[in-house]
Amino acid sequence: QVQLVESGGGSVQSGGSLRLSCASSGGTYSTYCMGWFRQAPGKEREGVSAIDTDGSTRYADSVKGRFTISQDNAKNTLYLQMNSLKPEDTAMYYCAAGVSSWCFLAQPSFNYWGQGTQVTVSS
């Protein structure tokens, strides 16, 4: 059973930066596609970014040029560097793993989910 634990959330002002981390255990990390999702109050969960086992990445249009997804296979850890944060980025951010070498940036592609870390951006 794969377990995912997010960290790195917090409160920042608009224009600030945060780096989220997701530590994975219980599975063969390098064989999973990985992703970040977020859910704001009253809204549906949406895909933010995904990375395939070959390192290919994809991003939601709303975060392109501001967020960067990366991973360290030796540490079984996924990252999301978030720069130029905006109030509309405020949400609970979730890490997810899919049992495939590549994933669409959509919830059905992912099999395992973390508990989330809160990001709050003030204007």
PDB file of C-alpha atoms in Angstrom, residues 6 8-9 18 22 26 31 34 41 49 51-52 59 61 64 67 71 75 87 92 94 99 101 107 113-116 118:
ATOM      1  CA  GLU A   6       2.580  16.163   1.987  1.00  0.00           C
ATOM      2  CA  GLY A   8       5.498  22.545   3.059  1.00  0.00           C
ATOM      3  CA  GLY A   9       2.187  24.348   2.994  1.00  0.00           C
ATOM      4  CA  LEU A  18       6.426  27.958  -1.320  1.00  0.00           C
ATOM      5  CA  CYS A  22       5.391  14.677  -0.894  1.00  0.00           C
ATOM      6  CA  GLY A  26       5.216   1.430   0.601  1.00  0.00           C
ATOM      7  CA  THR A  31       7.318   3.174 -11.420  1.00  0.00           C
ATOM      8  CA  MET A  34       2.915  11.457  -9.787  1.00  0.00           C
ATOM      9  CA  PRO A  41     -13.426  25.732  -0.552  1.00  0.00           C
ATOM     10  CA  SER A  49       0.700  19.314 -12.400  1.00  0.00           C
ATOM     11  CA  ILE A  51       5.122  14.080 -13.944  1.00  0.00           C
ATOM     12  CA  ASP A  52       5.630  10.779 -15.719  1.00  0.00           C
ATOM     13  CA  TYR A  59       0.659  21.765 -15.986  1.00  0.00           C
ATOM     14  CA  ASP A  61      -2.846  26.602 -17.681  1.00  0.00           C
ATOM     15  CA  LYS A  64       2.177  27.437 -16.184  1.00  0.00           C
ATOM     16  CA  PHE A  67       4.888  26.290 -10.708  1.00  0.00           C
ATOM     17  CA  GLN A  71      11.033  14.573  -8.062  1.00  0.00           C
ATOM     18  CA  LYS A  75      14.411  10.026  -1.823  1.00  0.00           C
ATOM     19  CA  PRO A  87      -4.735  34.607  -3.806  1.00  0.00           C
ATOM     20  CA  MET A  92      -5.648  22.369  -0.026  1.00  0.00           C
ATOM     21  CA  TYR A  94      -2.875  16.976  -2.553  1.00  0.00           C
ATOM     22  CA  VAL A  99       0.186   2.909 -11.068  1.00  0.00           C
ATOM     23  CA  SER A 101       4.272   5.215 -16.240  1.00  0.00           C
ATOM     24  CA  GLN A 107      -8.223  12.303 -10.888  1.00  0.00           C
ATOM     25  CA  TRP A 113      -3.743  10.148  -2.425  1.00  0.00           C
ATOM     26  CA  GLY A 114      -2.189  12.037   0.442  1.00  0.00           C
ATOM     27  CA  GLN A 115      -4.086  13.908   3.137  1.00  0.00           C
ATOM     28  CA  GLY A 116      -3.196  17.331   1.803  1.00  0.00           C
ATOM     29  CA  GLN A 118      -2.977  23.871   3.104  1.00  0.00           C
TER      30      GLN A 118
END
